Short mmCIF file of C-alpha atoms in Angstrom, two decimals:
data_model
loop_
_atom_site.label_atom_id
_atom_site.label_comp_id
_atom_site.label_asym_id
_atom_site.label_seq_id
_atom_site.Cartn_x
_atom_site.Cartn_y
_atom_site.Cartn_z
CA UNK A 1 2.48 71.61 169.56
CA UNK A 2 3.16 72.02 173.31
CA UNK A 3 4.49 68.60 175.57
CA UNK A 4 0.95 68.47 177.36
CA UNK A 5 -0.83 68.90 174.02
CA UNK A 6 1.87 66.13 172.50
CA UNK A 7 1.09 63.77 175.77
CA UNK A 8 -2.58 63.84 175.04
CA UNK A 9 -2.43 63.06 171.23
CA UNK A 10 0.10 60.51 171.48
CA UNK A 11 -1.87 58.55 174.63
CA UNK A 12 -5.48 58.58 172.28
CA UNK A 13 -3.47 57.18 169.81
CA UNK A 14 -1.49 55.01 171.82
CA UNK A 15 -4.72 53.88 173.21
CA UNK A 16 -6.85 53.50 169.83
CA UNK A 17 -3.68 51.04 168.80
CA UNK A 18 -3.58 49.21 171.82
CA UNK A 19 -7.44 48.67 172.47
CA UNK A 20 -8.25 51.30 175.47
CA UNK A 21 -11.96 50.39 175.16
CA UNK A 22 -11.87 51.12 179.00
CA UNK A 23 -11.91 55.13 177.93
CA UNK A 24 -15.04 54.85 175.92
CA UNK A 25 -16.55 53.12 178.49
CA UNK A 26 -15.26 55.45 181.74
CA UNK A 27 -16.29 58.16 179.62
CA UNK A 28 -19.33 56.96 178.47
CA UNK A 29 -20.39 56.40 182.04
CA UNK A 30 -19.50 59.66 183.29
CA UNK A 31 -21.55 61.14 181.06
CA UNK A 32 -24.77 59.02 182.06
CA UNK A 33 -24.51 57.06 179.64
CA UNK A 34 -24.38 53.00 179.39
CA UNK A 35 -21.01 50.84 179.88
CA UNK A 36 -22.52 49.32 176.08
CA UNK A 37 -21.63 53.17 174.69
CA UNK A 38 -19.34 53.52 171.79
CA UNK A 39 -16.68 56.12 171.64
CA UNK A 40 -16.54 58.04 168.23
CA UNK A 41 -13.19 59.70 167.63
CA UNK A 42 -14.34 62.09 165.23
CA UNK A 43 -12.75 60.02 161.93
CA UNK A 44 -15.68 57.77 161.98
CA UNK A 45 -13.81 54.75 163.66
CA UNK A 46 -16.09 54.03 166.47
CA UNK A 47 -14.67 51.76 169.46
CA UNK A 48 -17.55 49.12 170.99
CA UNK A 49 -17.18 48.74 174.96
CA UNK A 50 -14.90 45.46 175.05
CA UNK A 51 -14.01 43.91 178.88
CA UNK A 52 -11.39 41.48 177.48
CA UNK A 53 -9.76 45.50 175.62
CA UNK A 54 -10.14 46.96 179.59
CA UNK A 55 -7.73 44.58 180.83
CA UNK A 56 -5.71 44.31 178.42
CA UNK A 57 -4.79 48.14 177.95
CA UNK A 58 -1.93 49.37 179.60
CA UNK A 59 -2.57 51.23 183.36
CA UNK A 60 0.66 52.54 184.34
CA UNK A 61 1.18 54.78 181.29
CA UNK A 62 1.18 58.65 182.20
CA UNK A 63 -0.05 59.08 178.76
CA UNK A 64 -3.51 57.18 178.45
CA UNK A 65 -4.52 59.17 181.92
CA UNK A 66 -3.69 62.49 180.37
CA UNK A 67 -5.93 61.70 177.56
CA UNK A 68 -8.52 59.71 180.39
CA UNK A 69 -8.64 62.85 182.24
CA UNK A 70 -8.59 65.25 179.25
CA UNK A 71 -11.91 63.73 177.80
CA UNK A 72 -13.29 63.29 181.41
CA UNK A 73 -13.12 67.33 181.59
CA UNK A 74 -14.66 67.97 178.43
CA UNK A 75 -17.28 65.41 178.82
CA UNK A 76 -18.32 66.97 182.50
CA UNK A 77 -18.20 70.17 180.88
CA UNK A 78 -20.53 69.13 178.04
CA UNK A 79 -22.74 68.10 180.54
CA UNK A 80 -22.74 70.90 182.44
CA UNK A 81 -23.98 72.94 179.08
CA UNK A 82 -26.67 70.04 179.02
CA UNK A 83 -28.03 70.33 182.33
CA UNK A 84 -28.44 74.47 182.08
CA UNK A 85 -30.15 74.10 178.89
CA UNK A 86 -32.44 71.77 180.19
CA UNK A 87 -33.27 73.92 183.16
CA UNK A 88 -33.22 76.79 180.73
CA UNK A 89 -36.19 74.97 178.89
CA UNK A 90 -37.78 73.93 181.76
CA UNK A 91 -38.13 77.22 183.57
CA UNK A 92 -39.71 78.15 180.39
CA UNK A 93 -42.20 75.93 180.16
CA UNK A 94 -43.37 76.57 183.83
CA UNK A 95 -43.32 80.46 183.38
CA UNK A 96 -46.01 79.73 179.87
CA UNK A 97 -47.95 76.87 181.89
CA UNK A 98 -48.45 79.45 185.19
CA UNK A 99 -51.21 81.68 184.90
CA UNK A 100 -49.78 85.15 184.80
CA UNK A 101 -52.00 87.88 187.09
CA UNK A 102 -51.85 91.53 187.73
CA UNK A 103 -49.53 93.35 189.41
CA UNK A 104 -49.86 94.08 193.16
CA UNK A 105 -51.91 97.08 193.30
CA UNK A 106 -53.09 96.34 189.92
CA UNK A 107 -56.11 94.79 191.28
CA UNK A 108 -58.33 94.70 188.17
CA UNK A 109 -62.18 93.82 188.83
CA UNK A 110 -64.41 93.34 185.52
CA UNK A 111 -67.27 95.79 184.72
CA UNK A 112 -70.47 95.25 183.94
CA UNK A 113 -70.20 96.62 181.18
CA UNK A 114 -67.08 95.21 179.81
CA UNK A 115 -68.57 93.68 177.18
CA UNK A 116 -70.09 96.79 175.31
CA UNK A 117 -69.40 97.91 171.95
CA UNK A 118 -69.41 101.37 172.72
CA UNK A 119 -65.80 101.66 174.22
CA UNK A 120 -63.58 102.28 171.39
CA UNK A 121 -63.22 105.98 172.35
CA UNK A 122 -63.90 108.72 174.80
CA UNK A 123 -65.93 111.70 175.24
CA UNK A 124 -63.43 115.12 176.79
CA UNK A 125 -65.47 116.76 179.48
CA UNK A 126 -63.44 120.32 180.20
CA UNK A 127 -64.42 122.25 183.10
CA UNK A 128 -64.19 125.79 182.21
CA UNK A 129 -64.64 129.02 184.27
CA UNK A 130 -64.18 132.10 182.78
CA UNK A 131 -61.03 131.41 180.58
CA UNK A 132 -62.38 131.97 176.87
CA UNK A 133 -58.91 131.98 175.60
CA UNK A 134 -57.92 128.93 177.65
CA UNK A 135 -60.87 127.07 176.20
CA UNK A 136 -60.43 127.50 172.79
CA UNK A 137 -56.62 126.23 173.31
CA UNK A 138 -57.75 122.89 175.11
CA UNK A 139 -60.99 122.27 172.42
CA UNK A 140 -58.43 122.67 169.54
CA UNK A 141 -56.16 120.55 170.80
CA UNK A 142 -58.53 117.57 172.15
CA UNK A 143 -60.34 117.91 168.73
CA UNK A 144 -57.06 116.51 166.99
CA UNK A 145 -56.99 113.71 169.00
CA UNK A 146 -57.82 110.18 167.33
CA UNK A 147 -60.03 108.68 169.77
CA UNK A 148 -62.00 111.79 170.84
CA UNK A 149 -65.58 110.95 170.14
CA UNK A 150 -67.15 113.91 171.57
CA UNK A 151 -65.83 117.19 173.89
CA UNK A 152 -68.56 118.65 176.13
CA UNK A 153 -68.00 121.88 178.46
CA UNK A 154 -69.33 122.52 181.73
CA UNK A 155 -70.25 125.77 181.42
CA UNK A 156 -71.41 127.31 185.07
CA UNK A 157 -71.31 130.85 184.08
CA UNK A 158 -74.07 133.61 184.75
CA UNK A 159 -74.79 134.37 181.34
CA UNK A 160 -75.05 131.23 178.28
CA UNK A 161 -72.15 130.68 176.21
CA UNK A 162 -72.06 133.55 173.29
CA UNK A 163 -72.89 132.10 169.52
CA UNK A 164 -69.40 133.76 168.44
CA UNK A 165 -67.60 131.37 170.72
CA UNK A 166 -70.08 128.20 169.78
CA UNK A 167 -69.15 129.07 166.06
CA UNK A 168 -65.32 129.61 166.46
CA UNK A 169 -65.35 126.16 168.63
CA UNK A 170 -67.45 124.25 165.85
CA UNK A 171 -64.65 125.79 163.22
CA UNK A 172 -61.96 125.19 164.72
CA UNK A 173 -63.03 121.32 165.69
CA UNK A 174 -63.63 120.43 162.33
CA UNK A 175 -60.30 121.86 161.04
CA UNK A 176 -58.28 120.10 163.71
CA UNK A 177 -60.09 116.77 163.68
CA UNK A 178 -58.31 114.09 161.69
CA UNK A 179 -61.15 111.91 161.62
CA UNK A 180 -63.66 111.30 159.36
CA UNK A 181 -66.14 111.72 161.87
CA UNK A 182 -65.76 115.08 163.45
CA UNK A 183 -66.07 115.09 167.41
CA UNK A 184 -69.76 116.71 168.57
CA UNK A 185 -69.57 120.05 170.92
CA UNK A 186 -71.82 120.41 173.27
CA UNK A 187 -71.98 123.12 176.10
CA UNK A 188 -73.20 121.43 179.57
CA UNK A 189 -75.41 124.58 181.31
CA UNK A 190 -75.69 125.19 184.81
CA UNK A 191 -77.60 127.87 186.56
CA UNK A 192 -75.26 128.16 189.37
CA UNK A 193 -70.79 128.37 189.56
CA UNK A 194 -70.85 125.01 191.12
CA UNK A 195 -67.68 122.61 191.33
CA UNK A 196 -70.39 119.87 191.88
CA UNK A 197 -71.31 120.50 188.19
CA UNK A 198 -68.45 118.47 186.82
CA UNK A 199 -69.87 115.56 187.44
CA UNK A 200 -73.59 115.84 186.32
CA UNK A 201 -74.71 113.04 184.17
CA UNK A 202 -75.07 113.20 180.63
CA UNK A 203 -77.36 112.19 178.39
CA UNK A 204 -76.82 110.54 174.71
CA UNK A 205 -73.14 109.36 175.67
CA UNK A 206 -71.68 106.97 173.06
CA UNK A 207 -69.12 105.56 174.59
CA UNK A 208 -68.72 104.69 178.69
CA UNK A 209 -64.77 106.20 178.93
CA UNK A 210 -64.89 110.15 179.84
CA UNK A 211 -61.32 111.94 179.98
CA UNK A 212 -61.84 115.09 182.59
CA UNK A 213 -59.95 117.70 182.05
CA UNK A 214 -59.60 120.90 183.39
CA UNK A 215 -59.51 124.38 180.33
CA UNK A 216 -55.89 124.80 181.45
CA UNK A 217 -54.33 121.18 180.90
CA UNK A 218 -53.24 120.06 177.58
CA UNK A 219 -52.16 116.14 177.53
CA UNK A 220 -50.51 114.88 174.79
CA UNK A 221 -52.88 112.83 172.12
CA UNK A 222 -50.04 109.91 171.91
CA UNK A 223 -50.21 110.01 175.91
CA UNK A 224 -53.40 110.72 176.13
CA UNK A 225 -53.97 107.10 173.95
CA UNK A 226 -52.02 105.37 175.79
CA UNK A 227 -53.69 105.83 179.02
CA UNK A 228 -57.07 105.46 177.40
CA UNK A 229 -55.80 102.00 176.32
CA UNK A 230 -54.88 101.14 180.27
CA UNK A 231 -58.27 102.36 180.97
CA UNK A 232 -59.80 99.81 178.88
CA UNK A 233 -58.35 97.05 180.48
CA UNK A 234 -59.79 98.36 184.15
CA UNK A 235 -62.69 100.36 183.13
CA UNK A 236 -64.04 100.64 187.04
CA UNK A 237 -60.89 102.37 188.24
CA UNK A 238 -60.08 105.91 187.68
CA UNK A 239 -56.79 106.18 184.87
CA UNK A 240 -54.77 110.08 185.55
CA UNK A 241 -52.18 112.17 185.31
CA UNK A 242 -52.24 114.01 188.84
CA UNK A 243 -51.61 111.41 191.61
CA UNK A 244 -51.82 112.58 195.30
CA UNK A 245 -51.47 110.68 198.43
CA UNK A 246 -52.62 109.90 201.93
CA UNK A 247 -51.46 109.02 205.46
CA UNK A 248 -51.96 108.72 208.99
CA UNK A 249 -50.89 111.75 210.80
CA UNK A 250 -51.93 111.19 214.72
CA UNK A 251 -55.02 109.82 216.80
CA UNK A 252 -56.62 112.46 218.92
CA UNK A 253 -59.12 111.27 221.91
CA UNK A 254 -59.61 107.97 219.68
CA UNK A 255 -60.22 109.87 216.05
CA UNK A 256 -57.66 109.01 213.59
CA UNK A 257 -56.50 112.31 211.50
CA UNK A 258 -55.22 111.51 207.93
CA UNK A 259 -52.89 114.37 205.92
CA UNK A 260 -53.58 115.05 202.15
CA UNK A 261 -49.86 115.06 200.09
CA UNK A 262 -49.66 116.81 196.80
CA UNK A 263 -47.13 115.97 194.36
CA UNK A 264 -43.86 116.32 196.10
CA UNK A 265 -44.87 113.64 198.93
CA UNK A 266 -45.79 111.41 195.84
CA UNK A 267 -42.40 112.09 194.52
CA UNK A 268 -40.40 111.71 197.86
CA UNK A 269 -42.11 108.62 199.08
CA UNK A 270 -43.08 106.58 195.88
CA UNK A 271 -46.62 106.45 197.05
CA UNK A 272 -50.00 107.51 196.00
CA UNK A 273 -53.95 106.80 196.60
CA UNK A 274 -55.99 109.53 194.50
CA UNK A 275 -55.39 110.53 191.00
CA UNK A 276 -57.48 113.64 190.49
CA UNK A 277 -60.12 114.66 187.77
CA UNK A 278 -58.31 117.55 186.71
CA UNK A 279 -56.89 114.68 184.55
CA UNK A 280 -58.50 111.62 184.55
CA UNK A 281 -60.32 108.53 182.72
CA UNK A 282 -63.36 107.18 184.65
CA UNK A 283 -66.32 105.69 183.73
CA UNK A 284 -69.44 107.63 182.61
CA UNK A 285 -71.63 105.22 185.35
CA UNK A 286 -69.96 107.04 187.98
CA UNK A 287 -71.72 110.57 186.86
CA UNK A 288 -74.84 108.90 188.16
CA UNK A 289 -73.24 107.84 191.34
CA UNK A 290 -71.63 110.86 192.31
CA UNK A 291 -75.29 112.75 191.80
CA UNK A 292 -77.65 110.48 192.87
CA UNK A 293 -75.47 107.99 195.57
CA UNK A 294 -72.73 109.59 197.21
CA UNK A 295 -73.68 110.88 200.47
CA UNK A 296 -75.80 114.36 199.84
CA UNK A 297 -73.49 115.65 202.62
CA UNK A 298 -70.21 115.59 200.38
CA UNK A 299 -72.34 118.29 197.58
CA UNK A 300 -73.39 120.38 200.46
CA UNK A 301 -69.51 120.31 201.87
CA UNK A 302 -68.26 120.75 197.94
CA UNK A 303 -70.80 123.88 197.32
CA UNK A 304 -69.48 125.58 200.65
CA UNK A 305 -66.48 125.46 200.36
CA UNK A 306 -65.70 125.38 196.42
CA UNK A 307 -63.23 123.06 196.57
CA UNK A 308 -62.50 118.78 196.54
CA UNK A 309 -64.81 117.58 194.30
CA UNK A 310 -61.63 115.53 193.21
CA UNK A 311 -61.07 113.99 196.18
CA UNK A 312 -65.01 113.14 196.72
CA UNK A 313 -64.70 111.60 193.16
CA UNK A 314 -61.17 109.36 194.22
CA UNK A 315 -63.27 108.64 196.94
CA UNK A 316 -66.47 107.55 195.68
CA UNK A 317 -64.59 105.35 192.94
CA UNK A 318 -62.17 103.55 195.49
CA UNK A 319 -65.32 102.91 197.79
CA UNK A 320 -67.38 101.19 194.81
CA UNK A 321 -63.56 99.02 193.53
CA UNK A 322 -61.67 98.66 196.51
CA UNK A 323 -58.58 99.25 194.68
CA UNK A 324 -56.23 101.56 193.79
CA UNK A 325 -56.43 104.07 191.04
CA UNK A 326 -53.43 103.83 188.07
CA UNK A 327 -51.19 106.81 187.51
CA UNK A 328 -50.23 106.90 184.36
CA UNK A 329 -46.57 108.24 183.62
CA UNK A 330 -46.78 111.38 180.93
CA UNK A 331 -46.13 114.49 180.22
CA UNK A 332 -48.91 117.50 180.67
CA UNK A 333 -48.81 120.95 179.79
CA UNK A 334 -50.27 123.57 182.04
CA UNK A 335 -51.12 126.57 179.94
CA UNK A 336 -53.32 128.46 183.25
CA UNK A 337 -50.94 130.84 185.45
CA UNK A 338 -53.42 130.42 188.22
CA UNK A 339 -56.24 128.37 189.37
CA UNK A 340 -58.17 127.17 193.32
CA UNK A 341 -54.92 125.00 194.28
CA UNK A 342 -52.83 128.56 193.86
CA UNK A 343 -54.82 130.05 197.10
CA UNK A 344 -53.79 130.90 199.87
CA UNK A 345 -54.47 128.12 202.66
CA UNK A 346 -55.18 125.42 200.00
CA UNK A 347 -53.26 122.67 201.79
CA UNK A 348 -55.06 123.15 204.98
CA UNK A 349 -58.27 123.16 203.24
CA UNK A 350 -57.65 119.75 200.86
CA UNK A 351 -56.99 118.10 204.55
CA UNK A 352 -59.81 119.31 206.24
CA UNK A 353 -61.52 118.06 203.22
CA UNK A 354 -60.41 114.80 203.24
CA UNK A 355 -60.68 114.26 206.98
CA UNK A 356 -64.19 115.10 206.84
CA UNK A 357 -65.10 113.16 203.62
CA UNK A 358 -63.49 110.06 205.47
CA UNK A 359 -65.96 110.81 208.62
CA UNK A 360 -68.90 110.65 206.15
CA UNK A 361 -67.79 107.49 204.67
CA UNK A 362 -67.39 105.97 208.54
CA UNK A 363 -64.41 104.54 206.90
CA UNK A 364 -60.96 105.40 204.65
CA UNK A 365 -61.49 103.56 201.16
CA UNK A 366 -58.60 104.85 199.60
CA UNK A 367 -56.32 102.36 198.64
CA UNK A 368 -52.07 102.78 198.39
CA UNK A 369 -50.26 101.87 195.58
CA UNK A 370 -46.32 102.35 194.11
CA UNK A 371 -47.77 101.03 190.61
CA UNK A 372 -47.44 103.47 187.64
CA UNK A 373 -48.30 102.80 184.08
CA UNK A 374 -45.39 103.28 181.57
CA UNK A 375 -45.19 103.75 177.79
CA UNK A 376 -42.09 101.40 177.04
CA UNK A 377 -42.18 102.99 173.34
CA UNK A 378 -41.04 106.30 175.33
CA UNK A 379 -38.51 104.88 177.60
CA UNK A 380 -34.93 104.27 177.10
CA UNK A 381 -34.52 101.29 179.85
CA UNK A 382 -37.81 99.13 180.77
#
């Protein structure tokens, strides 16, 4: 046993034999407590506060303020411990009792139809062009998805779908589905190649959640769930894959110019507005808007130039929520080795687009956000 150690055993007992009720009771009062405390030693000999003990123990001895000063420390320590637990606890309590809200951008706004029983899956729309083998690929492949209620193709081809392929697609659907009830096919005819026909309405829909999807993008099914499952809980706003951004580029004789950024501005500045239909939840009411409300001048632009119905659908649905979309973090497959966005001049073209679509709304709807939705069960650190 060391000399300090030695000191400090031999003043506690020194001062249990002579009386040192003075320790309890400086002790006692460090620690908050009343002058009436008792000191408990630990071998169940307990020491009541005595004034007659205080003066009569011993002050000058270097022993009985070693052992003073060594329960002093561990009583201030002990209290220390005390006092973070309690604001441990009581941080707690004030994080359960606040209401908790969405995240900034996250700006979630109830439907009308949030109550409705039809919402437990979604219907695949695939626009198609010309890409048999690409088709069959992306039907066989949404087919074995859980939640896939229904897959209907836009067909805008000259001559009607041949019964071989209707057959094979049928087949094949009912192989791949796991469930019990076997997703309906239905081909979507149009009497003209239109980019506007992606977004006709549809009759007999079961369920208000539609996943577009272009013939050459395969998502996931587990990915593909979880962003379905983020769409549920802000059916209004459009739930993709594909984000894309705006910004101000200059002011010219008072008219603002905006420039449209694909993925690499998304990537280099954190930042995107649009997420495009290529890949993309959205409610089935916005079918009807898009055909019967948006401005007629946004078809006529989208038929003449065959390009940016996307961005007239981002647009539509910000103007009607007036809040961002949610990108949802996954990983897609592209299985098409070409496509519109592979032309020459498409850059140009999506920022005349958008420029012009913003002149027809008189205003920029569009709405910034740095929010993406993750799966934590795929992620390493969250």
């Amino acid at each position: 046993m060391g000399v300090a150690a030695m000191a400090a055993f031999m003043g506690v007992r020194d001062a249990i034999s002579t009386g040192a009720g003075g320790v309890a009771a400086s002790v006692a009062m460090a620690a908050g407590g009343s002058p009436d405390a008792a000191l408990n030693f630990g071998d169940g000999a307990v020491l009541p506060y005595s004034p007659a003990k205080v003066k009569a123990a011993p002050r000058g001895r270097a022993s009985s303020w070693s052992s003073l000063l060594l329960l002093l420390g561990r009583t201030r320590k002990l209290a220390k411990v005390r006092l973070l637990l309690a604001a441990g606890v009581l941080l707690a309590l004030v994080l359960l009792a606040s209401p908790v809200g969405p995240p900034i951008g996250w700006n979630h706004q109830p439907s009308s139809s949030a109550s409705s029983p039809s919402r437990d899956g979604y219907m695949v729309l695939i626009n198609t062009w010309r890409r048999t083998s690409l088709l069959k690929k992306a039907v066989a492949h949404y087919a074995s998805c859980p939640k896939t209620d229904a897959i209907h193709v836009v067909w805008s081809e000259n001559d009607p779908p041949p019964e071989s392929l209707k057959t094979y697609l049928r087949n094949i659907i009912m192989s791949r589905s796991r469930n019990s009830q076997k997703p309906k096919l239905q081909f979507d005819l149009n009497e003209e190649d239109n980019l506007n026909n992606r977004f006709k309405p549809i009759n007999g829909l079961t369920n208000d959640a539609i996943f577009s999807v272009d013939d050459d993008l395969l998502v996931p099914c587990s990915t593909l769930e979880f962003a379905f499952t983020v769409w549920q809980t802000t059916p209004d706003t459009m739930v993709g894959f594909v984000p894309r951004m705006h910004w101000l580029d200059e002011e010219k004789n008072g008219v603002v110019y905006y420039k449209y950024g694909g993925w690499w501005s998304v990537w280099w500045t954190g930042t995107y507005s649009m997420v495009l239909s290529k890949a993309a939840f959205f409610h089935r009411k916005y079918l009807d808007m898009y055909t019967y409300k948006m401005p007629s001048t946004i078809h006529d632009y989208v038929t003449r130039e065959r390009n940016c119905e996307d961005i007239a659908m981002s647009l539509l649905v910000a103007n009607v929520t007036q809040a961002p979309p949610i990108w949802v973090k996954g990983k897609i497959h592209e299985i098409g080795s070409y496509g519109i966005s592979s032309l020459a001049g498409h850059n140009k073209r999506r920022n005349n687009c958008l420029n012009d679509f913003i002149s027809l709304y008189g205003a920029v709807p569009l709405v910034s956000t740095n929010i993406k939705a993750v799966d934590a069960r795929e992620e390493w650190f969250w």
